[in-house]
Coordinates of C-alpha atoms in Angstrom, one line a residue:
Chain A
M1 CA 6.6 -41.8 -21.1
T2 CA 7.6 -44.7 -22.1
I3 CA 11.4 -44.4 -21.7
E4 CA 13.0 -47.6 -19.8
R5 CA 16.8 -46.9 -19.2
Q6 CA 19.0 -48.6 -16.6
S7 CA 20.4 -44.7 -15.6
F8 CA 16.9 -43.3 -15.1
D9 CA 15.9 -43.3 -11.1
N10 CA 12.5 -44.7 -10.8
I11 CA 11.4 -42.4 -8.0
I12 CA 12.1 -38.9 -10.4
H13 CA 11.0 -40.7 -13.8
S14 CA 7.1 -40.9 -12.9
P15 CA 6.1 -37.6 -14.4
T16 CA 4.0 -36.5 -11.8
R17 CA 6.8 -36.5 -9.3
L18 CA 9.5 -35.1 -12.2
R19 CA 7.5 -32.3 -12.5
I20 CA 6.9 -31.8 -8.6
C21 CA 10.7 -31.6 -8.3
A22 CA 10.8 -29.0 -11.6
A23 CA 8.5 -27.2 -9.8
L24 CA 10.3 -27.3 -6.6
D25 CA 13.6 -26.6 -8.3
A26 CA 12.4 -22.9 -9.2
G27 CA 13.2 -22.1 -5.5
T28 CA 14.4 -22.7 -2.3
A29 CA 11.0 -23.9 -1.3
V30 CA 7.4 -24.0 -2.5
E31 CA 4.3 -23.5 -0.3
F32 CA 2.1 -26.6 -0.9
A33 CA -1.2 -25.0 -2.2
T34 CA 1.0 -23.2 -4.6
L35 CA 2.2 -26.6 -6.0
E36 CA -1.1 -27.8 -6.3
E37 CA -1.9 -24.9 -8.2
V38 CA 1.1 -25.3 -10.4
L39 CA 0.7 -29.1 -11.3
E40 CA -3.1 -29.0 -11.4
I41 CA -3.8 -32.0 -9.8
S42 CA -5.9 -32.9 -6.6
T43 CA -4.5 -32.5 -3.0
S44 CA -4.6 -36.4 -2.3
L45 CA -2.5 -37.4 -5.5
L46 CA -0.2 -34.3 -4.6
S47 CA 0.5 -35.7 -0.9
K48 CA 0.8 -39.1 -2.2
Q49 CA 3.5 -38.5 -4.5
L50 CA 5.4 -36.1 -1.9
K51 CA 5.0 -39.2 0.5
I52 CA 7.1 -41.1 -2.1
L53 CA 9.5 -38.1 -2.8
V54 CA 10.0 -37.8 1.4
D55 CA 10.4 -41.5 2.0
A56 CA 13.0 -41.7 -0.8
G57 CA 14.7 -38.4 1.0
Y58 CA 14.8 -36.1 -2.3
V59 CA 11.6 -33.5 -0.5
E60 CA 11.3 -32.2 2.4
L61 CA 8.2 -30.9 4.5
E62 CA 7.7 -28.1 6.6
K63 CA 5.0 -26.7 8.7
R64 CA 5.1 -23.1 9.5
V65 CA 2.9 -20.8 11.7
Q66 CA 2.1 -17.7 10.3
I67 CA 1.0 -14.6 12.1
V68 CA -2.1 -14.2 10.5
G69 CA -4.1 -17.3 9.3
R70 CA -3.7 -21.0 9.4
P71 CA 0.0 -22.6 9.3
R72 CA 1.3 -23.7 5.9
V73 CA 3.0 -26.0 4.6
W74 CA 6.4 -25.5 2.4
V75 CA 8.0 -28.2 0.3
S76 CA 11.8 -28.0 -0.7
L77 CA 14.2 -30.1 -2.6
T78 CA 17.2 -31.7 -0.4
N79 CA 20.6 -31.9 -1.7
Q80 CA 19.7 -35.6 -2.7
G81 CA 16.6 -34.5 -4.4
K82 CA 18.6 -31.9 -6.5
L83 CA 21.3 -33.9 -7.4
A84 CA 19.1 -36.8 -8.5
L85 CA 16.5 -34.1 -10.7
Q86 CA 20.2 -32.8 -11.9
L87 CA 21.1 -36.3 -12.9
H88 CA 17.7 -37.0 -14.7
I89 CA 17.9 -33.9 -16.9
T90 CA 21.3 -34.9 -17.8
A91 CA 20.3 -38.3 -18.6
L92 CA 17.4 -36.9 -20.9
K93 CA 20.1 -34.3 -22.5
E94 CA 22.5 -37.6 -23.3
I95 CA 19.6 -39.4 -25.0
L96 CA 19.5 -36.2 -27.4
G97 CA 22.8 -35.7 -27.3
E98 CA 23.1 -39.3 -28.7
S99 CA 20.9 -38.4 -31.8
F100 CA 21.6 -35.1 -32.8
G101 CA 25.5 -34.7 -31.6
Chain B
M1 CA 12.7 -48.3 -40.0
E2 CA 14.6 -51.0 -38.5
P3 CA 13.6 -51.7 -34.8
S4 CA 16.7 -50.7 -32.7
K5 CA 16.5 -47.4 -34.6
S6 CA 12.8 -47.3 -33.8
K7 CA 13.3 -47.5 -30.2
D8 CA 15.8 -44.9 -30.1
C9 CA 13.8 -42.2 -31.8
S10 CA 10.9 -43.0 -29.1
W11 CA 13.5 -42.7 -26.3
Q12 CA 14.6 -39.5 -28.0
E13 CA 11.0 -38.2 -28.3
D14 CA 10.3 -39.1 -24.7
A15 CA 13.4 -37.0 -23.4
Q16 CA 12.3 -34.1 -25.4
N17 CA 8.5 -34.3 -24.1
Q18 CA 10.3 -34.8 -20.3
L19 CA 12.8 -31.9 -21.0
N20 CA 9.6 -29.5 -22.2
Q21 CA 7.7 -30.4 -19.2
I22 CA 10.1 -29.8 -16.7
A23 CA 10.8 -26.4 -18.6
Q24 CA 7.1 -25.7 -18.8
T25 CA 6.6 -26.8 -14.9
R26 CA 9.3 -24.4 -13.7
T27 CA 8.2 -21.7 -15.6
A28 CA 4.8 -21.9 -14.4
A29 CA 5.9 -22.4 -11.1
V30 CA 7.8 -19.1 -11.3
K31 CA 5.0 -17.4 -12.4
I32 CA 2.2 -18.4 -10.3
S33 CA 4.2 -17.6 -7.3
M34 CA 5.5 -14.2 -8.7
R35 CA 4.7 -11.3 -6.1
P36 CA 1.1 -9.7 -7.0
W37 CA 1.4 -6.3 -8.7
W38 CA -1.0 -4.6 -5.8
V39 CA 2.2 -5.7 -3.4
D40 CA 4.5 -3.4 -5.4
A41 CA 1.5 -0.6 -5.7
V42 CA 1.3 -0.1 -1.9
F43 CA 4.9 -0.1 -1.6
G44 CA 5.0 2.9 -4.4
V45 CA 1.9 4.9 -2.6
I46 CA 3.2 4.4 0.9
A47 CA 6.8 5.9 0.1
A48 CA 5.2 8.5 -2.1
A49 CA 2.8 9.3 0.6
A50 CA 5.9 9.6 3.3
M51 CA 7.8 11.7 0.8
V52 CA 4.8 13.6 0.3
L53 CA 4.8 14.5 4.2
I54 CA 8.2 15.2 4.9
I55 CA 8.1 17.7 1.9
R56 CA 5.2 19.7 4.1
R57 CA 7.7 18.9 7.2
L58 CA 4.6 16.9 8.7
W59 CA 7.4 14.7 11.1
I60 CA 5.1 13.0 13.2
A61 CA 2.8 12.1 10.6
A62 CA 5.5 10.8 8.3
T63 CA 7.0 8.8 11.2
I64 CA 3.5 7.0 12.0
L65 CA 2.9 6.1 8.2
G66 CA 6.3 5.1 8.0
V67 CA 6.0 2.5 11.3
V68 CA 3.0 1.4 9.8
G69 CA 4.0 1.2 6.4
V70 CA 7.0 -0.8 7.6
I71 CA 5.0 -3.4 9.1
S72 CA 2.2 -3.6 6.9
L73 CA 4.7 -4.2 4.1
F74 CA 6.7 -6.7 6.3
L75 CA 3.6 -9.0 6.6
L76 CA 2.7 -8.2 2.9
Y77 CA 6.5 -9.3 1.4
R78 CA 6.6 -12.3 4.2
N79 CA 3.1 -13.9 2.8
T80 CA 4.7 -15.3 -0.5
K81 CA 3.9 -18.5 -2.3
R82 CA 7.6 -19.4 -2.8
E83 CA 10.9 -18.8 -1.5
G84 CA 14.6 -17.9 -3.2
Y85 CA 15.7 -15.5 -4.8
I86 CA 18.7 -15.0 -7.2
A87 CA 21.7 -13.2 -5.3
D88 CA 24.6 -13.3 -7.7
E89 CA 26.4 -10.5 -9.0
R90 CA 24.3 -9.5 -11.8
A91 CA 21.2 -9.8 -9.5
V92 CA 23.0 -7.7 -6.5
G93 CA 23.7 -5.2 -9.3
V94 CA 20.3 -5.0 -10.4
N95 CA 18.9 -4.5 -6.7
A96 CA 21.5 -1.8 -6.5
I97 CA 20.8 -0.1 -9.4
V98 CA 16.3 -0.1 -8.4
S99 CA 17.5 0.8 -4.7
A100 CA 19.5 3.9 -6.1
A101 CA 16.9 5.1 -8.3
V102 CA 13.9 4.7 -5.7
S103 CA 15.9 6.8 -3.1
L104 CA 17.3 9.2 -5.5
L105 CA 13.6 10.0 -6.7
M106 CA 12.5 10.5 -3.0
I107 CA 15.9 12.2 -1.6
S108 CA 15.6 14.9 -4.7
A109 CA 12.1 15.4 -4.4
I110 CA 12.5 16.1 -0.7
I111 CA 15.5 18.7 -1.2
L112 CA 14.1 20.4 -4.2
I113 CA 10.5 21.2 -4.0
P114 CA 9.8 23.8 -1.3
K115 CA 7.6 23.0 1.7
D116 CA 4.9 25.7 0.6
V117 CA 4.6 24.4 -3.0
S118 CA 0.7 24.1 -4.1
W119 CA -1.3 20.7 -2.9
Q120 CA -2.1 20.4 -6.6
I121 CA 1.7 20.3 -7.7
L122 CA 2.5 18.0 -4.5
L123 CA -0.4 15.6 -5.2
A124 CA 1.0 15.3 -8.8
L125 CA 4.5 14.7 -7.6
G126 CA 3.0 12.1 -5.4
V127 CA 1.8 10.1 -8.1
A128 CA 4.3 10.4 -10.2
Q129 CA 6.6 9.5 -7.7
A130 CA 4.1 6.2 -6.6
L131 CA 4.3 5.1 -10.2
L132 CA 8.3 5.8 -10.8
I133 CA 8.6 3.6 -7.4
F134 CA 6.4 0.7 -8.8
V135 CA 7.8 0.4 -11.9
C136 CA 11.2 0.1 -10.5
V137 CA 9.9 -2.5 -8.2
R138 CA 8.1 -4.5 -10.7
I139 CA 11.3 -4.6 -12.7
R140 CA 13.3 -5.7 -10.1
E141 CA 11.0 -8.8 -9.6
H142 CA 10.4 -9.2 -13.5
Y143 CA 14.0 -9.5 -13.9
Q144 CA 14.2 -12.3 -10.9
V145 CA 11.2 -14.2 -12.6
R146 CA 12.5 -14.0 -16.1
R147 CA 16.2 -15.5 -14.6
L148 CA 14.3 -18.1 -12.6
A149 CA 12.4 -19.6 -15.3
A150 CA 15.3 -19.9 -17.6
K151 CA 17.4 -21.5 -14.6
D152 CA 19.9 -18.6 -15.3
Y153 CA 22.1 -18.5 -12.2
G154 CA 24.6 -20.7 -10.7
K155 CA 24.7 -23.7 -8.3
Y156 CA 25.1 -21.5 -5.1
D157 CA 23.3 -18.3 -6.3
L158 CA 19.6 -19.3 -5.4
I159 CA 19.1 -17.9 -1.5

């Protein structure tokens, strides 16, 4: 990934974080372990990337107690995160539009 | 090729790659987090068993199964990997059709089948009902998965 345009959000532009946001956009919230399974990355890498997204205000983490079993962490995109992802996708489509449009 | 055109081509290639990655990740997330088939099979079996008990007029057994079934299914359906379902007019329509089909299957069997029907017929009927209910519920789940993967819904239609 070598795109270097001013319009891109540097936080979402990273391939791993972009994939995290894409996976989270497929629902209102996704369980942490499922996110690991989808992205096929280690727990530590996912935690690190999520921290960056949380600090940017793009993602929220919520620990929920279950009736049976250990508490699970749920991850969701904030409105700001959804907007940032949408703007990023629009910017990508614009680049393709410039060549084919 | 001129340098600027070459850079444009590189951007376009990268942009296409990123868009492909977004689509692939979204599809993978939806498919991995799909409700397991066996949860719907349990639902089909419980519903069909309740129907058989009602046909036999075994009210207490039917009530116990109903209560245990509702609690079990509540716990199973809550144990999801992803939250968020499409709830626009089309999805609500599909839900209504599936619910009506399941209800119609059960109610018509309860009304039409006599109480003293042989157990062989009742067993065959129960298996057929369980299969039909399972198919109906799976159709609804696949419909949601297909539309979620394709992002075929409006901004406020995901709840």
